[in-house]
Tab-separated table of C-alpha atoms in Angstrom:
chain	number	residue	atom	x	y	z
A	20	UNK	CA	-25.841	18.513	1.507
A	21	UNK	CA	-27.470	15.895	3.626
A	22	UNK	CA	-29.540	16.724	6.618
A	23	UNK	CA	-29.615	14.866	9.916
A	24	UNK	CA	-25.983	13.865	9.947
A	25	UNK	CA	-25.138	15.569	13.194
A	26	UNK	CA	-22.885	18.229	11.762
A	27	UNK	CA	-23.278	21.918	12.101
A	28	UNK	CA	-25.505	23.196	9.330
A	29	UNK	CA	-24.719	26.770	8.359
A	30	UNK	CA	-27.400	29.398	8.095
A	31	UNK	CA	-27.987	30.946	4.693
A	32	UNK	CA	-26.393	34.269	5.732
A	33	UNK	CA	-23.355	32.527	7.068
A	34	UNK	CA	-23.046	30.516	3.853
A	35	UNK	CA	-23.095	33.651	1.796
A	36	UNK	CA	-20.612	35.336	4.039
A	37	UNK	CA	-18.171	32.386	3.613
A	38	UNK	CA	-18.791	32.244	-0.112
A	39	UNK	CA	-17.915	35.914	-0.515
A	40	UNK	CA	-14.477	35.157	0.991
A	41	UNK	CA	-13.226	32.901	-1.787
A	42	UNK	CA	-12.344	33.660	-5.408
A	43	UNK	CA	-13.004	30.261	-6.955
A	44	UNK	CA	-15.786	27.661	-6.860
A	45	UNK	CA	-17.002	24.809	-8.997
A	46	UNK	CA	-19.951	24.645	-11.328
A	47	UNK	CA	-21.598	21.241	-11.070
A	48	UNK	CA	-23.836	20.427	-14.052
A	49	UNK	CA	-24.750	17.740	-16.488
A	50	UNK	CA	-22.943	17.299	-19.764
A	51	UNK	CA	-24.018	14.732	-22.243
A	52	UNK	CA	-25.979	13.088	-19.504
A	53	UNK	CA	-22.905	12.711	-17.305
A	54	UNK	CA	-22.093	14.636	-14.107
A	55	UNK	CA	-19.585	17.360	-14.833
A	56	UNK	CA	-17.753	19.904	-12.789
A	57	UNK	CA	-15.698	22.958	-13.718
A	58	UNK	CA	-13.694	25.300	-11.394
A	59	UNK	CA	-14.259	28.938	-12.158
A	60	UNK	CA	-13.657	32.276	-10.527
A	61	UNK	CA	-16.820	34.058	-9.540
A	62	UNK	CA	-18.311	36.993	-7.785
A	63	UNK	CA	-21.184	36.862	-5.265
A	64	UNK	CA	-23.816	39.416	-6.269
A	65	UNK	CA	-25.824	41.547	-3.795
A	66	UNK	CA	-28.845	39.176	-3.953
A	67	UNK	CA	-26.715	36.136	-3.102
A	68	UNK	CA	-26.574	34.930	-6.698
A	69	UNK	CA	-23.279	33.626	-8.087
A	70	UNK	CA	-22.041	35.351	-11.187
A	71	UNK	CA	-19.373	33.951	-13.524
A	72	UNK	CA	-18.030	35.466	-16.728
A	73	UNK	CA	-17.191	33.142	-19.566
A	74	UNK	CA	-16.818	33.065	-23.296
A	75	UNK	CA	-20.106	33.458	-25.112
A	76	UNK	CA	-18.999	30.694	-27.508
A	77	UNK	CA	-18.085	28.201	-24.826
A	78	UNK	CA	-19.495	24.742	-24.447
A	79	UNK	CA	-19.951	25.515	-20.814
A	80	UNK	CA	-22.479	28.224	-21.578
A	81	UNK	CA	-24.425	25.900	-23.758
A	82	UNK	CA	-24.371	23.262	-21.065
A	83	UNK	CA	-25.632	25.359	-18.213
A	84	UNK	CA	-27.790	28.202	-19.644
A	85	UNK	CA	-31.337	27.467	-18.600
A	86	UNK	CA	-30.366	24.521	-16.431
A	87	UNK	CA	-30.379	24.000	-12.710
A	88	UNK	CA	-26.790	23.769	-11.532
A	89	UNK	CA	-24.912	23.617	-8.234
A	90	UNK	CA	-22.072	25.869	-7.354
A	91	UNK	CA	-19.711	24.672	-4.629
A	92	UNK	CA	-16.925	26.399	-2.807
A	93	UNK	CA	-14.998	25.223	0.175
A	94	UNK	CA	-12.010	25.789	2.393
A	95	UNK	CA	-10.771	22.556	3.937
A	96	UNK	CA	-7.660	22.047	6.022
A	97	UNK	CA	-7.018	18.409	5.634
A	98	UNK	CA	-4.319	18.429	8.262
A	99	UNK	CA	-6.726	19.848	10.917
A	100	UNK	CA	-9.620	18.032	9.403
A	101	UNK	CA	-11.616	21.209	9.568
A	102	UNK	CA	-13.250	23.678	7.213
A	103	UNK	CA	-16.472	24.446	5.484
A	104	UNK	CA	-18.304	23.766	2.264
A	105	UNK	CA	-21.136	25.830	0.776
A	106	UNK	CA	-23.365	24.888	-2.168
A	107	UNK	CA	-25.698	27.255	-4.064
A	108	UNK	CA	-28.229	25.372	-6.180
A	109	UNK	CA	-30.419	27.127	-8.740
A	110	UNK	CA	-31.175	27.971	-12.350
A	111	UNK	CA	-28.259	29.346	-14.373
A	112	UNK	CA	-28.991	31.875	-17.016
A	113	UNK	CA	-27.026	34.200	-19.256
A	114	UNK	CA	-27.564	37.813	-18.135
A	115	UNK	CA	-29.212	39.616	-21.036
A	116	UNK	CA	-30.575	42.793	-19.441
A	117	UNK	CA	-28.333	45.642	-20.739
A	118	UNK	CA	-28.384	47.559	-17.414
A	119	UNK	CA	-27.443	44.446	-15.522
A	120	UNK	CA	-24.644	43.665	-18.001
A	121	UNK	CA	-23.345	47.203	-17.665
A	122	UNK	CA	-23.358	47.046	-13.902
A	123	UNK	CA	-21.687	43.639	-13.838
A	124	UNK	CA	-19.005	44.884	-16.252
A	125	UNK	CA	-18.069	47.316	-13.549
A	126	UNK	CA	-18.662	45.251	-10.411
A	127	UNK	CA	-18.819	41.638	-11.564
A	128	UNK	CA	-16.094	39.054	-11.922
A	129	UNK	CA	-13.122	39.670	-14.255
A	130	UNK	CA	-12.195	36.891	-16.640
A	131	UNK	CA	-8.767	35.567	-15.923
A	132	UNK	CA	-8.240	35.769	-19.662
A	133	UNK	CA	-10.616	38.152	-21.383
A	134	UNK	CA	-11.970	36.943	-24.690
A	135	UNK	CA	-13.707	39.134	-27.303
A	136	UNK	CA	-17.196	37.809	-26.579
A	137	UNK	CA	-18.019	37.252	-22.994
A	138	UNK	CA	-21.202	36.813	-21.141
A	139	UNK	CA	-22.165	36.850	-17.468
A	140	UNK	CA	-24.003	33.830	-16.221
A	141	UNK	CA	-26.052	34.152	-13.070
A	142	UNK	CA	-26.851	31.216	-10.757
A	143	UNK	CA	-29.908	31.985	-8.671
A	144	UNK	CA	-29.504	31.156	-4.992
A	145	UNK	CA	-32.646	29.068	-4.813
A	146	UNK	CA	-31.116	26.749	-2.307
A	147	UNK	CA	-28.112	27.718	-0.211
A	148	UNK	CA	-26.713	25.090	2.055
A	149	UNK	CA	-23.491	24.802	3.972
A	150	UNK	CA	-21.815	22.690	6.456
A	151	UNK	CA	-18.994	23.296	8.917
A	152	UNK	CA	-16.520	20.643	9.656
A	153	UNK	CA	-15.103	20.543	13.143
A	154	UNK	CA	-11.602	19.080	13.498
A	155	UNK	CA	-11.659	15.383	13.905
A	156	UNK	CA	-15.214	14.801	12.780
A	157	UNK	CA	-15.806	13.679	9.227
A	158	UNK	CA	-17.522	16.055	6.841
A	159	UNK	CA	-20.010	13.624	5.499
A	160	UNK	CA	-20.301	10.514	7.602
A	161	UNK	CA	-23.970	11.360	7.350
A	162	UNK	CA	-25.705	8.741	9.441
A	163	UNK	CA	-29.417	8.573	8.763
A	164	UNK	CA	-31.735	9.065	11.720
A	165	UNK	CA	-32.828	5.823	13.196
B	15	UNK	CA	-13.804	19.027	-19.171
B	16	UNK	CA	-14.302	20.647	-22.496
B	17	UNK	CA	-12.074	19.938	-25.477
B	18	UNK	CA	-10.790	22.426	-28.042
B	19	UNK	CA	-10.506	25.298	-25.653
B	20	UNK	CA	-6.886	25.878	-26.210
B	21	UNK	CA	-5.605	24.905	-22.758
B	22	UNK	CA	-3.259	22.259	-21.866
B	23	UNK	CA	-5.006	18.921	-21.485
B	24	UNK	CA	-3.298	16.664	-19.102
B	25	UNK	CA	-2.572	12.992	-19.940
B	26	UNK	CA	-4.207	10.378	-17.854
B	27	UNK	CA	-0.941	9.433	-16.083
B	28	UNK	CA	-0.358	13.037	-15.187
B	29	UNK	CA	-3.917	13.451	-13.940
B	30	UNK	CA	-3.498	10.442	-11.630
B	31	UNK	CA	-0.196	11.727	-10.424
B	32	UNK	CA	-1.728	15.030	-9.464
B	33	UNK	CA	-4.751	13.414	-7.925
B	34	UNK	CA	-2.534	11.323	-5.668
B	35	UNK	CA	-1.030	14.485	-4.221
B	36	UNK	CA	-4.145	15.865	-2.601
B	37	UNK	CA	-6.191	14.462	0.289
B	38	UNK	CA	-9.629	15.895	-0.530
B	39	UNK	CA	-11.865	15.946	-3.599
B	40	UNK	CA	-15.532	16.327	-4.376
B	41	UNK	CA	-18.037	13.741	-5.359
B	42	UNK	CA	-20.412	15.141	-7.972
B	43	UNK	CA	-23.612	13.262	-8.341
B	44	UNK	CA	-27.366	13.601	-8.654
B	45	UNK	CA	-29.585	13.784	-5.583
B	46	UNK	CA	-33.347	13.924	-6.000
B	47	UNK	CA	-32.851	14.910	-9.629
B	48	UNK	CA	-30.651	17.929	-8.649
B	49	UNK	CA	-26.914	18.286	-9.087
B	50	UNK	CA	-25.145	17.690	-5.823
B	51	UNK	CA	-21.560	17.917	-4.643
B	52	UNK	CA	-19.874	16.711	-1.465
B	53	UNK	CA	-16.195	17.182	-0.472
B	54	UNK	CA	-14.611	14.033	0.899
B	55	UNK	CA	-11.173	12.776	1.736
B	56	UNK	CA	-10.117	9.918	-0.460
B	57	UNK	CA	-7.323	7.570	-1.553
B	58	UNK	CA	-6.288	6.803	-5.062
B	59	UNK	CA	-6.056	3.048	-5.543
B	60	UNK	CA	-3.457	1.260	-7.650
B	61	UNK	CA	-5.714	0.936	-10.639
B	62	UNK	CA	-6.483	4.663	-10.635
B	63	UNK	CA	-9.855	4.279	-9.025
B	64	UNK	CA	-10.928	6.752	-6.304
B	65	UNK	CA	-11.789	5.175	-2.989
B	66	UNK	CA	-13.772	6.902	-0.236
B	67	UNK	CA	-14.838	5.530	3.160
B	68	UNK	CA	-18.196	6.621	4.438
B	69	UNK	CA	-20.910	5.473	6.799
B	70	UNK	CA	-22.876	2.527	5.492
B	71	UNK	CA	-26.057	4.200	6.639
B	72	UNK	CA	-25.405	7.461	4.906
B	73	UNK	CA	-27.587	9.147	2.368
B	74	UNK	CA	-24.570	9.620	0.264
B	75	UNK	CA	-24.037	5.919	-0.105
B	76	UNK	CA	-27.645	5.536	-1.258
B	77	UNK	CA	-27.278	8.360	-3.742
B	78	UNK	CA	-24.057	7.151	-5.433
B	79	UNK	CA	-23.951	3.356	-5.165
B	80	UNK	CA	-24.495	2.019	-8.694
B	81	UNK	CA	-24.517	5.484	-10.290
B	82	UNK	CA	-22.066	7.207	-12.532
B	83	UNK	CA	-20.452	10.029	-10.651
B	84	UNK	CA	-17.612	12.531	-11.204
B	85	UNK	CA	-14.867	13.053	-8.658
B	86	UNK	CA	-13.031	16.320	-8.931
B	87	UNK	CA	-9.858	17.612	-7.245
B	88	UNK	CA	-7.918	20.778	-7.936
B	89	UNK	CA	-5.223	23.040	-6.723
B	90	UNK	CA	-5.724	26.556	-7.840
B	91	UNK	CA	-3.743	29.641	-6.896
B	92	UNK	CA	-6.189	32.468	-7.557
B	93	UNK	CA	-3.525	35.087	-7.059
B	94	UNK	CA	-1.293	33.629	-9.719
B	95	UNK	CA	-4.304	32.420	-11.748
B	96	UNK	CA	-2.661	29.043	-12.126
B	97	UNK	CA	-3.224	25.441	-11.083
B	98	UNK	CA	-4.858	22.289	-12.179
B	99	UNK	CA	-8.122	20.458	-12.038
B	100	UNK	CA	-8.667	16.669	-12.559
B	101	UNK	CA	-11.979	14.830	-12.929
B	102	UNK	CA	-12.488	11.109	-12.690
B	103	UNK	CA	-15.775	9.983	-14.074
B	104	UNK	CA	-17.171	6.467	-13.667
B	105	UNK	CA	-19.509	4.119	-11.862
B	106	UNK	CA	-19.439	4.221	-8.070
B	107	UNK	CA	-20.017	1.046	-6.175
B	108	UNK	CA	-19.730	-0.150	-2.650
B	109	UNK	CA	-16.782	-2.580	-2.327
B	110	UNK	CA	-18.264	-5.942	-1.234
B	111	UNK	CA	-15.388	-8.364	-1.970
B	112	UNK	CA	-14.073	-9.404	1.458
B	113	UNK	CA	-10.479	-9.571	0.338
B	114	UNK	CA	-10.698	-6.085	-1.213
B	115	UNK	CA	-12.313	-4.701	1.939
B	116	UNK	CA	-9.633	-6.203	4.069
B	117	UNK	CA	-6.911	-4.708	1.881
B	118	UNK	CA	-8.587	-1.279	1.825
B	119	UNK	CA	-8.945	-1.411	5.645
B	120	UNK	CA	-5.173	-1.442	5.747
B	121	UNK	CA	-4.265	0.759	2.746
B	122	UNK	CA	-7.418	2.707	1.942
B	123	UNK	CA	-8.592	6.080	3.234
B	124	UNK	CA	-9.185	6.576	6.883
B	125	UNK	CA	-12.434	8.224	7.958
B	126	UNK	CA	-11.923	11.545	9.574
B	127	UNK	CA	-14.387	10.298	12.149
B	128	UNK	CA	-14.779	6.575	12.236
B	129	UNK	CA	-18.348	5.344	12.602
B	130	UNK	CA	-19.338	1.791	13.561
B	131	UNK	CA	-20.548	0.776	10.151
B	132	UNK	CA	-18.409	2.000	7.274
B	133	UNK	CA	-18.073	1.012	3.704
B	134	UNK	CA	-15.575	1.702	0.971
B	135	UNK	CA	-16.950	3.110	-2.239
B	136	UNK	CA	-14.894	2.771	-5.342
B	137	UNK	CA	-15.219	5.065	-8.312
B	138	UNK	CA	-13.968	3.465	-11.478
B	139	UNK	CA	-11.670	5.674	-13.565
B	140	UNK	CA	-13.550	5.127	-16.765
B	141	UNK	CA	-12.829	8.688	-17.938
B	142	UNK	CA	-9.896	10.655	-16.475
B	143	UNK	CA	-9.520	14.224	-17.661
B	144	UNK	CA	-7.459	17.078	-16.475
B	145	UNK	CA	-6.488	20.551	-17.385
B	146	UNK	CA	-3.634	22.758	-16.449
B	147	UNK	CA	-4.156	26.432	-16.019
B	148	UNK	CA	-1.248	28.663	-16.961
B	149	UNK	CA	-1.091	31.959	-15.061
B	150	UNK	CA	-3.088	34.661	-16.692
B	151	UNK	CA	-5.166	32.413	-18.929
B	152	UNK	CA	-8.692	31.465	-17.809
B	153	UNK	CA	-9.339	27.893	-16.868
B	154	UNK	CA	-12.455	27.479	-18.919
B	155	UNK	CA	-12.941	30.221	-21.419
B	156	UNK	CA	-13.557	27.238	-23.708
B	157	UNK	CA	-14.039	28.748	-27.151
B	158	UNK	CA	-15.609	26.344	-29.544
B	159	UNK	CA	-13.726	25.587	-32.730
B	160	UNK	CA	-14.901	27.767	-35.610
C-alpha cells in the first residue's frame, strides 16, 4: 500500500472486518530470490493473524516459515471500478504449540484436500493496510505529494 | 508456483489465454525490503507481456521500474473449490519507445482514473506458470517428491 495517493485508507479494524468476509487470499513471498504468490484459503484468527493450513512437506512451508510475508485479499468489481484490497504483512511461522494446534484443528481453516501431515502457518498482523476504491477512481494511481 | 505437487500445471499458451480473460491482477514486488502487492487493471499485450498504466509520479513506478516482479491473476470459486491461478514473472520497465507508447495509448489498458502524467509499464513474460484447481483438491498442498 502506498500512502498519500488521495484514496481512502481503511482503518485496521475495517481491514480485518473485510478480510474476515472472504475465504481466499494470496501469500506473497520470496522464492529462490524471486517474488512469488500463491492463492490459498485461510481463516482470520481472533488476534487478526491469518492462518492457513498446508502440507507439512510442502515447498511453500519451507519458503515462508520464519520469513516476513504479505497476505492479500480483495474484492474488486471491474465493471463498477470499485472494491477493496487489504494486505497483512508480518512474520509467518508454523504453529507448534500443541494447545494452539488443537484449537486451530477445531476452529481454523480446513484444507480443501486434507493430506496426512498438515501444519497451520500463522501470519502475524504486524502491518495491516487497506484501501477502498471508489467507482471511477483508479486504485493505485498513487500520485506522490508535491 | 511449485512443481511436483500433483496438480495440473497449465501450459504457457493456456495461462495466457486465461490471463486475457480477466481485467484485474496483482503486481507482487518488493517495497522497502518487504513483500508488497497491489491490485491493478491490466492488458495482455500480443507478446504475452502484461501492461499496466499508472501515474508517472507514483511510488509504484519507482518501486517496480527495472525490477523483477510477479503478476498474478486468478479466478477461484471457493464454494466449488475450483479455479485457476496464473503468474507472470519478469522484469518490469516503463515503456519509453514513442511508437510503442503511441500504440499502447490506443490499444493498451485505460486508467480507471486518468491522471495528467501516465506511463505504461510492461512486465516481460520471462516465466509464465499456472495451475488449475480441480474441485475438492487443494490448490497448493504441494507435497514434495519423496
